[in-house]
Amino acid sequence: MTAPQSLPNLDWEPTSWRRYPAAQQPTWPDEAALAAALTELRAMPPLVFAGEARTLRSTLAKVAEGNGFLLHAGDCAESFAEFSADNIRDKLKVILQMSLVLTYSTGVPTLKVGRIAGQFAKPRSAPTEQRDGLELPSYFGDIVNDFAFESAARRAEPQRMVRGYNQAAATLNLLRAFTKGGFADLREAHQWNLQFIASRREGRRYDELAQEIERALRFMAACGIDLESEAQLHEVDFYTSHEALLLGYEEALTRRDSLTDEWYDCSAHLLWAGERTRQLGGAHVEFLSGIENPVGVKLGPAASPEEVVALCDRLDPKRRPGRLVLVSRMGADRIADALPPLLRAVKLTGHPVVWMCDPMHGNTYQHASGYKTREFDDVMRELHGFFAACDDAGVWPGGVHIELTGENVTECTGGARGLTDIDLERAYKSRVDPRLNYEQALECAMRIARHVRGVK
Ligand code: PEP
Ligand code: CO
């Protein structure tokens, strides 16, 4: 039995969020400069197209039915300084490798969405930061201000949004070239392994898998199957996403689709509201309610079943499969208690959501040395709790949301190489949340694959 649909929000327009309280917006000291930057952005071409967002929605609909698994991964925040072709390529490589491991070991197609090409803005626990008696605005990500703790650097500078847009455009251009231009060809799968891992356990296991795939491809070709004409073997569909935090930026990139007359936020394929911006009566939820892109909502342990059901009604009143992704980020110690009531409540309503697990953001802590870190074991424990809770509730565990990098950083402890707190200072690069490094990410995928195989 399906419950009656809620009423769509008929008063929505790209600017209607301005009538609601907006959490986490930086204070822009120069209003004229802000208006000028937004005018500039309104004139820029869309970064993604409405048709692509629709294809993502229909693929997510398959995930919601249990016929796909969503791998949502990338940096906590992209930065202006770390912007390079090599970094983008290496991040894509890890995601492709993880998805290959997942698809090959589970037989379930993996939908790939990056936290990339626009994931710049960061919500903060406080609007200002104090050090040695000096109080300055918090760092809101490179798209707003600079990380250095100096008053000029921390001033919110609207032109940074234009730079962020341009960097997103260049990143997306490279991603499109890599995913459609031969690099993502399955026959190249062994080459995705990054040099520094090839001799390590995770690297060797990946290599074996890539060789098996290549053998299978050669076998099919020998049987007379024309592999050349199968685009799926040579290209990859890869989508972009970010937290829709800066509403002025998102509004400026929201366009009416000429084919359907509907509104799409053309800054990315998928946009989400974070744990700090998902207020039912707030501006972010208002904004997301009116765009046609697939949208996500992060849910921490304080989210009540009533609140989550109300968010589903507000964001997906028409109950369209593939429209809404709910992202559980409870923390390893809380998930067993906090998630089941939400899974049950949403299931009872019949909302066709995708449930996924972010095992990162509920497990961050500050080590005594001052570094923000996460333990690999906590990440795995939370994932385990997620699969167990979904299994109990009879809900398909639709995917995972991971912060990672293709680099050999030391930001999260644990994993195959047994990184400890002493290693943190060696290669800690993140200015915001700690990411799984390349080897930890691959190990994580191998362990997730075992869970998914257990369910299927
Ligand atoms: C994030 O995804 O980087 C983030 C801030 O997450 P959350 O909203 O879940 O805290
Ligand atoms: Co983060």
Tab-separated table of C-alpha atoms and ligand atoms in Angstrom:
chain	number	residue	atom	x	y	z
A	1	MET	CA	0.000	0.000	0.000
A	2	THR	CA	1.367	3.434	-0.871
A	3	ALA	CA	0.594	6.396	1.316
A	4	PRO	CA	-0.800	9.557	-0.332
A	5	GLN	CA	1.785	11.824	-1.913
A	6	SER	CA	2.651	15.121	-0.248
A	7	LEU	CA	2.026	18.344	-2.100
A	8	PRO	CA	4.912	19.728	-4.163
A	9	ASN	CA	6.220	23.158	-3.205
A	10	LEU	CA	4.526	25.429	-5.738
A	11	ASP	CA	6.121	28.653	-4.470
A	12	TRP	CA	9.619	27.464	-5.233
A	13	GLU	CA	12.003	29.482	-7.367
A	14	PRO	CA	15.814	29.522	-7.430
A	15	THR	CA	15.753	32.517	-5.063
A	16	SER	CA	13.040	31.322	-2.644
A	17	TRP	CA	15.660	30.003	-0.190
A	18	ARG	CA	16.350	33.660	0.629
A	19	ARG	CA	13.100	33.767	2.622
A	20	TYR	CA	14.359	31.050	5.002
A	21	PRO	CA	17.072	31.014	7.657
A	22	ALA	CA	20.319	29.860	6.028
A	23	ALA	CA	22.812	28.072	8.285
A	24	GLN	CA	26.567	28.096	7.645
A	25	GLN	CA	26.702	31.064	5.243
A	26	PRO	CA	29.940	33.036	5.483
A	27	THR	CA	29.746	36.744	6.170
A	28	TRP	CA	30.800	38.493	2.945
A	29	PRO	CA	32.168	41.880	4.007
A	30	ASP	CA	31.899	43.473	0.554
A	31	GLU	CA	28.310	43.236	-0.684
A	32	ALA	CA	28.998	44.900	-4.031
A	33	ALA	CA	31.787	42.399	-4.736
A	34	LEU	CA	29.425	39.561	-3.796
A	35	ALA	CA	26.742	40.835	-6.183
A	36	ALA	CA	29.353	41.228	-8.964
A	37	ALA	CA	30.661	37.664	-8.505
A	38	LEU	CA	27.151	36.214	-8.544
A	39	THR	CA	26.304	38.180	-11.703
A	40	GLU	CA	29.434	36.766	-13.307
A	41	LEU	CA	28.449	33.227	-12.297
A	42	ARG	CA	24.923	33.632	-13.643
A	43	ALA	CA	26.427	34.306	-17.070
A	44	MET	CA	28.691	31.228	-17.012
A	45	PRO	CA	27.797	28.068	-18.947
A	46	PRO	CA	26.317	25.171	-16.963
A	47	LEU	CA	28.890	22.659	-15.698
A	48	VAL	CA	26.599	19.670	-16.101
A	49	PHE	CA	23.506	19.105	-18.186
A	50	ALA	CA	19.969	18.354	-17.124
A	51	GLY	CA	19.910	15.171	-19.200
A	52	GLU	CA	22.938	13.834	-17.304
A	53	ALA	CA	21.249	14.511	-13.969
A	54	ARG	CA	18.192	12.633	-15.245
A	55	THR	CA	20.338	9.655	-16.271
A	56	LEU	CA	21.879	9.665	-12.808
A	57	ARG	CA	18.393	9.676	-11.311
A	58	SER	CA	17.318	6.667	-13.335
A	59	THR	CA	20.504	4.797	-12.399
A	60	LEU	CA	19.928	5.666	-8.735
A	61	ALA	CA	16.400	4.305	-9.130
A	62	LYS	CA	17.974	0.937	-9.958
A	63	VAL	CA	20.147	1.228	-6.846
A	64	ALA	CA	17.018	1.944	-4.785
A	65	GLU	CA	15.524	-1.327	-6.089
A	66	GLY	CA	18.609	-3.279	-5.065
A	67	ASN	CA	20.067	-3.514	-8.552
A	68	GLY	CA	23.154	-1.413	-8.074
A	69	PHE	CA	25.565	-0.075	-5.493
A	70	LEU	CA	26.592	3.551	-5.153
A	71	LEU	CA	30.231	4.406	-4.579
A	72	HIS	CA	30.339	8.064	-3.579
A	73	ALA	CA	33.886	9.173	-2.893
A	74	GLY	CA	36.478	11.908	-3.005
A	75	ASP	CA	38.106	14.653	-1.003
A	76	CYS	CA	36.585	16.219	2.061
A	77	ALA	CA	37.326	19.510	0.304
A	78	GLU	CA	39.143	20.215	-2.919
A	79	SER	CA	41.700	22.974	-2.693
A	80	PHE	CA	43.128	25.565	-5.044
A	81	ALA	CA	46.730	24.669	-4.157
A	82	GLU	CA	46.410	20.904	-4.733
A	83	PHE	CA	44.754	21.322	-8.122
A	84	SER	CA	46.665	19.282	-10.692
A	85	ALA	CA	46.026	16.771	-13.450
A	86	ASP	CA	47.956	14.121	-11.515
A	87	ASN	CA	45.820	14.527	-8.413
A	88	ILE	CA	42.601	14.299	-10.400
A	89	ARG	CA	43.855	11.264	-12.291
A	90	ASP	CA	44.967	9.480	-9.127
A	91	LYS	CA	41.670	10.129	-7.363
A	92	LEU	CA	39.811	8.791	-10.381
A	93	LYS	CA	42.088	5.743	-10.469
A	94	VAL	CA	41.283	4.781	-6.877
A	95	ILE	CA	37.572	5.215	-7.474
A	96	LEU	CA	37.747	3.109	-10.649
A	97	GLN	CA	39.728	0.445	-8.840
A	98	MET	CA	37.323	0.376	-5.894
A	99	SER	CA	34.378	0.116	-8.236
A	100	LEU	CA	36.016	-2.689	-10.185
A	101	VAL	CA	36.625	-4.608	-6.971
A	102	LEU	CA	32.998	-4.046	-5.951
A	103	THR	CA	31.453	-4.964	-9.286
A	104	TYR	CA	33.680	-7.969	-9.924
A	105	SER	CA	33.263	-9.469	-6.470
A	106	THR	CA	29.551	-8.813	-6.072
A	107	GLY	CA	28.125	-8.978	-9.581
A	108	VAL	CA	26.227	-5.763	-8.813
A	109	PRO	CA	26.833	-2.697	-11.042
A	110	THR	CA	28.639	0.111	-9.238
A	111	LEU	CA	27.436	3.651	-9.787
A	112	LYS	CA	30.310	6.101	-9.431
A	113	VAL	CA	29.788	9.596	-8.011
A	114	GLY	CA	32.761	11.765	-7.027
A	115	ARG	CA	32.984	14.374	-4.305
A	116	ILE	CA	34.801	16.351	-6.943
A	117	ALA	CA	34.631	19.238	-9.436
A	118	GLY	CA	32.986	21.644	-6.998
A	119	GLN	CA	33.394	20.165	-3.488
A	120	PHE	CA	35.004	23.257	-1.990
A	121	ALA	CA	32.781	24.775	0.700
A	122	LYS	CA	32.918	23.435	4.254
A	123	PRO	CA	30.449	23.759	7.129
A	124	ARG	CA	32.202	24.643	10.394
A	125	SER	CA	31.423	23.942	14.024
A	126	ALA	CA	31.794	27.672	14.813
A	127	PRO	CA	31.703	30.780	12.581
A	128	THR	CA	34.913	32.119	14.114
A	129	GLU	CA	38.151	30.645	15.403
A	130	GLN	CA	40.318	31.948	18.260
A	131	ARG	CA	44.056	31.556	18.644
A	132	ASP	CA	46.235	33.395	21.147
A	133	GLY	CA	43.524	35.943	21.827
A	134	LEU	CA	42.936	36.673	18.123
A	135	GLU	CA	39.464	35.924	16.749
A	136	LEU	CA	39.037	35.480	12.975
A	137	PRO	CA	36.350	33.996	10.713
A	138	SER	CA	36.647	30.208	10.402
A	139	TYR	CA	38.032	28.702	7.223
A	140	PHE	CA	35.007	27.847	5.025
A	141	GLY	CA	36.962	26.219	2.185
A	142	ASP	CA	39.008	27.733	-0.647
A	143	ILE	CA	35.847	28.873	-2.424
A	144	VAL	CA	35.286	31.349	0.451
A	145	ASN	CA	38.548	32.272	2.173
A	146	ASP	CA	42.144	31.207	2.771
A	147	PHE	CA	43.322	28.734	5.401
A	148	ALA	CA	46.144	30.901	6.799
A	149	PHE	CA	45.246	32.322	10.207
A	150	GLU	CA	45.643	35.981	9.233
A	151	SER	CA	42.939	38.541	9.041
A	152	ALA	CA	43.333	39.329	5.303
A	153	ALA	CA	43.442	35.624	4.448
A	154	ARG	CA	40.329	34.756	6.409
A	155	ARG	CA	38.243	37.509	4.829
A	156	ALA	CA	35.500	35.979	2.643
A	157	GLU	CA	36.349	36.926	-0.947
A	158	PRO	CA	33.494	36.483	-3.493
A	159	GLN	CA	35.853	36.198	-6.507
A	160	ARG	CA	36.913	32.867	-5.023
A	161	MET	CA	33.522	31.512	-6.131
A	162	VAL	CA	34.393	32.395	-9.721
A	163	ARG	CA	37.766	30.690	-9.319
A	164	GLY	CA	36.028	27.666	-7.793
A	165	TYR	CA	33.680	27.515	-10.775
A	166	ASN	CA	36.625	27.661	-13.184
A	167	GLN	CA	38.531	24.959	-11.335
A	168	ALA	CA	35.410	22.781	-11.302
A	169	ALA	CA	35.055	23.285	-15.065
A	170	ALA	CA	38.676	22.294	-15.725
A	171	THR	CA	38.380	19.287	-13.390
A	172	LEU	CA	35.208	18.126	-15.076
A	173	ASN	CA	36.799	18.530	-18.477
A	174	LEU	CA	39.639	16.224	-17.486
A	175	LEU	CA	37.269	13.732	-15.855
A	176	ARG	CA	35.199	13.581	-19.025
A	177	ALA	CA	38.345	13.001	-21.081
A	178	PHE	CA	39.638	10.287	-18.728
A	179	THR	CA	36.327	8.439	-18.459
A	180	LYS	CA	35.344	8.582	-22.118
A	181	GLY	CA	38.689	8.755	-23.884
A	182	GLY	CA	40.320	5.354	-23.333
A	183	PHE	CA	41.829	5.686	-19.855
A	184	ALA	CA	38.846	3.958	-18.211
A	185	ASP	CA	38.897	1.094	-20.736
A	186	LEU	CA	38.540	-2.197	-18.830
A	187	ARG	CA	41.446	-3.611	-20.817
A	188	GLU	CA	43.608	-1.003	-19.067
A	189	ALA	CA	42.445	-2.010	-15.572
A	190	HIS	CA	45.863	-3.306	-14.521
A	191	GLN	CA	47.354	0.101	-15.296
A	192	TRP	CA	45.153	1.889	-12.791
A	193	ASN	CA	47.270	0.479	-9.985
A	194	LEU	CA	49.464	3.246	-8.651
A	195	GLN	CA	53.183	2.525	-8.612
A	196	PHE	CA	53.768	2.771	-4.881
A	197	ILE	CA	51.205	0.113	-4.072
A	198	ALA	CA	51.921	-2.453	-6.779
A	199	SER	CA	54.129	-4.568	-4.515
A	200	ARG	CA	51.927	-4.306	-1.400
A	201	ARG	CA	49.246	-6.825	-0.427
A	202	GLU	CA	46.298	-4.700	-1.563
A	203	GLY	CA	48.073	-3.876	-4.812
A	204	ARG	CA	48.836	-7.509	-5.539
A	205	ARG	CA	45.264	-8.561	-4.845
A	206	TYR	CA	44.021	-5.866	-7.157
A	207	ASP	CA	46.473	-6.970	-9.846
A	208	GLU	CA	45.234	-10.554	-9.655
A	209	LEU	CA	41.694	-9.344	-10.093
A	210	ALA	CA	42.616	-7.151	-13.070
A	211	GLN	CA	44.375	-10.128	-14.673
A	212	GLU	CA	41.292	-12.312	-14.211
A	213	ILE	CA	39.193	-9.662	-15.901
A	214	GLU	CA	41.631	-9.408	-18.779
A	215	ARG	CA	41.618	-13.195	-19.180
A	216	ALA	CA	37.810	-13.180	-19.264
A	217	LEU	CA	37.859	-10.448	-21.922
A	218	ARG	CA	40.351	-12.393	-24.036
A	219	PHE	CA	38.192	-15.491	-23.652
A	220	MET	CA	35.091	-13.620	-24.858
A	221	ALA	CA	37.005	-12.173	-27.814
A	222	ALA	CA	38.244	-15.674	-28.702
A	223	CYS	CA	34.626	-16.855	-28.656
A	224	GLY	CA	33.908	-14.328	-31.378
A	225	ILE	CA	32.201	-11.678	-29.241
A	226	ASP	CA	32.843	-8.226	-30.658
A	227	LEU	CA	34.175	-6.374	-27.623
A	228	GLU	CA	35.174	-3.301	-29.596
A	229	SER	CA	31.571	-2.258	-30.116
A	230	GLU	CA	30.606	-2.564	-26.428
A	231	ALA	CA	30.907	1.005	-25.117
A	232	GLN	CA	30.465	-0.177	-21.507
A	233	LEU	CA	33.817	-1.944	-21.685
A	234	HIS	CA	35.686	1.122	-22.852
A	235	GLU	CA	33.992	4.012	-21.092
A	236	VAL	CA	32.719	4.796	-17.635
A	237	ASP	CA	29.835	6.957	-16.458
A	238	PHE	CA	31.116	9.179	-13.712
A	239	TYR	CA	29.044	11.823	-11.933
A	240	THR	CA	29.987	14.823	-9.814
A	241	SER	CA	28.575	16.050	-6.518
A	242	HIS	CA	29.137	18.395	-3.627
A	243	GLU	CA	27.443	19.736	-0.539
A	244	ALA	CA	25.145	22.570	-1.658
A	245	LEU	CA	26.428	24.823	1.090
A	246	LEU	CA	26.867	28.240	-0.531
A	247	LEU	CA	23.351	28.957	-1.664
A	248	GLY	CA	24.215	32.092	-3.646
A	249	TYR	CA	26.640	30.052	-5.764
A	250	GLU	CA	24.119	27.245	-6.272
A	251	GLU	CA	21.346	29.680	-7.151
A	252	ALA	CA	23.544	31.361	-9.769
A	253	LEU	CA	24.185	28.029	-11.487
A	254	THR	CA	20.561	26.902	-11.422
A	255	ARG	CA	19.032	26.911	-14.893
A	256	ARG	CA	15.730	26.017	-16.502
A	257	ASP	CA	16.046	22.987	-18.766
A	258	SER	CA	14.871	23.871	-22.242
A	259	LEU	CA	13.505	20.369	-22.877
A	260	THR	CA	11.373	19.934	-19.764
A	261	ASP	CA	11.062	23.476	-18.422
A	262	GLU	CA	12.257	22.143	-15.045
A	263	TRP	CA	14.958	23.685	-12.835
A	264	TYR	CA	18.332	21.983	-12.468
A	265	ASP	CA	21.293	23.033	-10.378
A	266	CYS	CA	23.942	22.752	-13.095
A	267	SER	CA	26.921	23.043	-10.703
A	268	ALA	CA	26.964	19.228	-10.246
A	269	HIS	CA	24.881	16.149	-10.953
A	270	LEU	CA	24.029	15.455	-7.324
A	271	LEU	CA	23.824	17.943	-4.445
A	272	TRP	CA	23.429	17.204	-0.784
A	273	ALA	CA	22.548	18.902	2.498
A	274	GLY	CA	24.964	18.215	5.334
A	275	GLU	CA	24.258	17.290	8.929
A	276	ARG	CA	24.528	21.000	9.799
A	277	THR	CA	22.363	22.305	6.952
A	278	ARG	CA	19.464	19.880	6.785
A	279	GLN	CA	16.967	21.861	8.936
A	280	LEU	CA	13.418	21.215	7.737
A	281	GLY	CA	12.522	24.899	7.887
A	282	GLY	CA	15.891	26.050	6.589
A	283	ALA	CA	17.113	27.574	3.349
A	284	HIS	CA	19.140	24.560	2.168
A	285	VAL	CA	16.197	22.174	2.265
A	286	GLU	CA	14.034	24.803	0.564
A	287	PHE	CA	16.614	25.167	-2.210
A	288	LEU	CA	17.086	21.426	-2.723
A	289	SER	CA	13.313	20.818	-2.730
A	290	GLY	CA	12.886	22.658	-6.027
A	291	ILE	CA	15.752	21.440	-8.183
A	292	GLU	CA	15.265	18.276	-10.210
A	293	ASN	CA	18.743	16.800	-9.635
A	294	PRO	CA	19.058	13.794	-7.362
A	295	VAL	CA	19.668	15.102	-3.837
A	296	GLY	CA	21.179	13.667	-0.678
A	297	VAL	CA	20.753	14.384	3.024
A	298	LYS	CA	23.270	13.475	5.712
A	299	LEU	CA	21.728	12.061	8.878
A	300	GLY	CA	23.550	12.023	12.212
A	301	PRO	CA	22.518	10.289	15.444
A	302	ALA	CA	20.261	13.187	16.509
A	303	ALA	CA	17.926	12.733	13.515
A	304	SER	CA	14.514	11.468	14.634
A	305	PRO	CA	12.316	9.146	12.546
A	306	GLU	CA	9.632	11.879	12.289
A	307	GLU	CA	12.178	14.405	11.079
A	308	VAL	CA	13.571	12.030	8.460
A	309	VAL	CA	10.112	11.159	7.166
A	310	ALA	CA	9.293	14.881	6.991
A	311	LEU	CA	12.522	15.456	5.014
A	312	CYS	CA	11.499	12.695	2.585
A	313	ASP	CA	8.064	14.308	2.128
A	314	ARG	CA	9.592	17.737	1.641
A	315	LEU	CA	12.373	16.710	-0.733
A	316	ASP	CA	10.562	14.020	-2.656
A	317	PRO	CA	6.820	14.619	-2.393
A	318	LYS	CA	6.213	12.766	-5.650
A	319	ARG	CA	8.195	9.747	-4.451
A	320	ARG	CA	10.301	9.342	-7.548
A	321	PRO	CA	12.798	6.505	-7.294
A	322	GLY	CA	16.344	7.824	-7.598
A	323	ARG	CA	15.518	11.333	-6.396
A	324	LEU	CA	16.589	11.002	-2.766
A	325	VAL	CA	19.654	9.491	-1.122
A	326	LEU	CA	19.733	9.255	2.673
A	327	VAL	CA	23.254	9.181	4.048
A	328	SER	CA	23.629	7.657	7.506
A	329	ARG	CA	26.675	9.037	9.400
A	330	MET	CA	26.109	7.907	12.938
A	331	GLY	CA	29.537	6.890	14.232
A	332	ALA	CA	30.646	3.308	14.850
A	333	ASP	CA	29.354	3.302	18.445
A	334	ARG	CA	25.962	4.780	17.664
A	335	ILE	CA	24.841	3.153	14.435
A	336	ALA	CA	23.321	0.007	15.951
A	337	ASP	CA	20.909	2.134	18.030
A	338	ALA	CA	20.422	5.186	15.856
A	339	LEU	CA	19.911	3.780	12.353
A	340	PRO	CA	17.278	0.994	12.718
A	341	PRO	CA	14.411	3.333	13.794
A	342	LEU	CA	15.099	5.519	10.741
A	343	LEU	CA	15.242	2.563	8.355
A	344	ARG	CA	11.952	1.229	9.724
A	345	ALA	CA	10.163	4.592	9.642
A	346	VAL	CA	11.144	5.381	6.049
A	347	LYS	CA	10.329	1.867	4.896
A	348	LEU	CA	6.825	2.139	6.414
A	349	THR	CA	6.112	5.274	4.387
A	350	GLY	CA	7.081	3.575	1.128
A	351	HIS	CA	9.489	6.379	0.102
A	352	PRO	CA	11.784	4.806	-2.545
A	353	VAL	CA	15.051	6.205	-1.168
A	354	VAL	CA	18.613	4.979	-1.554
A	355	TRP	CA	20.201	4.326	1.841
A	356	MET	CA	23.923	4.737	2.043
A	357	CYS	CA	26.544	4.851	4.771
A	358	ASP	CA	29.108	7.564	5.376
A	359	PRO	CA	31.428	5.818	7.855
A	360	MET	CA	33.740	8.840	8.061
A	361	HIS	CA	32.005	11.838	9.624
A	362	GLY	CA	30.734	10.179	12.798
A	363	ASN	CA	34.213	8.849	13.603
A	364	THR	CA	36.431	11.919	13.511
A	365	TYR	CA	38.363	12.883	16.622
A	366	GLN	CA	41.236	15.131	17.509
A	367	HIS	CA	44.378	13.276	18.466
A	368	ALA	CA	46.493	14.633	21.336
A	369	SER	CA	49.033	15.849	18.736
A	370	GLY	CA	46.342	18.198	17.382
A	371	TYR	CA	45.668	16.243	14.160
A	372	LYS	CA	42.070	15.418	13.314
A	373	THR	CA	42.001	11.728	12.513
A	374	ARG	CA	39.848	8.622	12.057
A	375	GLU	CA	40.691	5.020	12.772
A	376	PHE	CA	40.333	2.600	9.911
A	377	ASP	CA	38.795	0.061	12.300
A	378	ASP	CA	36.056	2.520	13.308
A	379	VAL	CA	35.287	3.142	9.644
A	380	MET	CA	34.980	-0.606	9.084
A	381	ARG	CA	32.939	-1.098	12.263
A	382	GLU	CA	30.439	1.526	11.166
A	383	LEU	CA	30.167	-0.079	7.725
A	384	HIS	CA	29.604	-3.428	9.359
A	385	GLY	CA	26.863	-1.876	11.547
A	386	PHE	CA	25.245	-0.395	8.463
A	387	PHE	CA	25.088	-3.692	6.589
A	388	ALA	CA	23.759	-5.448	9.694
A	389	ALA	CA	21.057	-2.812	10.309
A	390	CYS	CA	19.923	-2.864	6.670
A	391	ASP	CA	19.819	-6.640	6.690
A	392	ASP	CA	17.645	-6.664	9.848
A	393	ALA	CA	15.277	-4.061	8.433
A	394	GLY	CA	15.003	-5.718	5.023
A	395	VAL	CA	16.429	-2.624	3.321
A	396	TRP	CA	18.963	-2.722	0.473
A	397	PRO	CA	22.310	-1.232	1.607
A	398	GLY	CA	22.590	1.060	-1.400
A	399	GLY	CA	26.082	2.423	-1.112
A	400	VAL	CA	28.955	4.038	0.730
A	401	HIS	CA	30.221	7.604	0.998
A	402	ILE	CA	33.976	7.764	1.572
A	403	GLU	CA	36.546	10.541	1.980
A	404	LEU	CA	39.702	9.429	0.233
A	405	THR	CA	42.601	10.485	-1.889
A	406	GLY	CA	44.795	8.778	-4.466
A	407	GLU	CA	47.828	10.009	-2.576
A	408	ASN	CA	49.985	8.218	-0.077
A	409	VAL	CA	48.921	10.386	2.859
A	410	THR	CA	48.866	9.503	6.553
A	411	GLU	CA	45.668	11.075	7.847
A	412	CYS	CA	43.648	8.066	9.099
A	413	THR	CA	45.287	5.492	11.359
A	414	GLY	CA	45.142	1.705	10.909
A	415	GLY	CA	44.663	-0.288	7.722
A	416	ALA	CA	46.962	-2.878	6.175
A	417	ARG	CA	50.087	-0.848	6.827
A	418	GLY	CA	49.074	-0.357	10.459
A	419	LEU	CA	49.535	3.419	10.513
A	420	THR	CA	49.708	4.765	14.061
A	421	ASP	CA	49.386	8.241	15.537
A	422	ILE	CA	53.147	8.651	15.166
A	423	ASP	CA	52.704	8.451	11.383
A	424	LEU	CA	50.189	11.302	11.246
A	425	GLU	CA	52.739	14.088	10.979
A	426	ARG	CA	54.604	12.329	8.154
A	427	ALA	CA	52.156	13.080	5.329
A	428	TYR	CA	49.127	14.857	6.697
A	429	LYS	CA	47.877	17.139	3.920
A	430	SER	CA	44.180	17.680	4.522
A	431	ARG	CA	43.149	21.073	5.861
A	432	VAL	CA	39.761	19.723	6.822
A	433	ASP	CA	38.803	16.074	7.403
A	434	PRO	CA	41.270	13.169	7.320
A	435	ARG	CA	40.974	10.925	4.250
A	436	LEU	CA	41.646	7.264	3.645
A	437	ASN	CA	44.827	6.948	1.650
A	438	TYR	CA	45.044	4.926	-1.504
A	439	GLU	CA	45.889	1.631	0.156
A	440	GLN	CA	43.282	2.031	2.901
A	441	ALA	CA	40.633	2.887	0.295
A	442	LEU	CA	41.380	-0.254	-1.694
A	443	GLU	CA	41.297	-2.396	1.428
A	444	CYS	CA	38.010	-0.765	2.396
A	445	ALA	CA	36.510	-1.663	-1.012
A	446	MET	CA	37.623	-5.272	-0.670
A	447	ARG	CA	35.943	-5.511	2.709
A	448	ILE	CA	32.754	-3.780	1.528
A	449	ALA	CA	32.613	-6.228	-1.388
A	450	ARG	CA	32.486	-9.104	1.096
A	451	HIS	CA	29.534	-7.473	2.864
A	452	VAL	CA	27.613	-6.829	-0.338
A	453	ARG	CA	28.261	-10.393	-1.507
A	454	GLY	CA	26.834	-11.572	1.806
A	455	VAL	CA	23.558	-9.752	1.138
A	456	LYS	CA	23.126	-10.724	-2.514
B	1	PEP	C1	31.272	16.371	4.786
B	1	PEP	O1	30.669	15.561	4.067
B	1	PEP	O2	32.430	16.779	4.557
B	1	PEP	C2	30.592	16.840	6.021
B	1	PEP	C3	30.883	17.986	6.594
B	1	PEP	O3	29.713	15.941	6.463
B	1	PEP	P1	28.530	16.032	7.527
B	1	PEP	O4	27.556	17.025	6.994
B	1	PEP	O5	27.992	14.631	7.509
B	1	PEP	O6	29.122	16.401	8.848
B	2	CO	CO	34.455	15.861	5.511
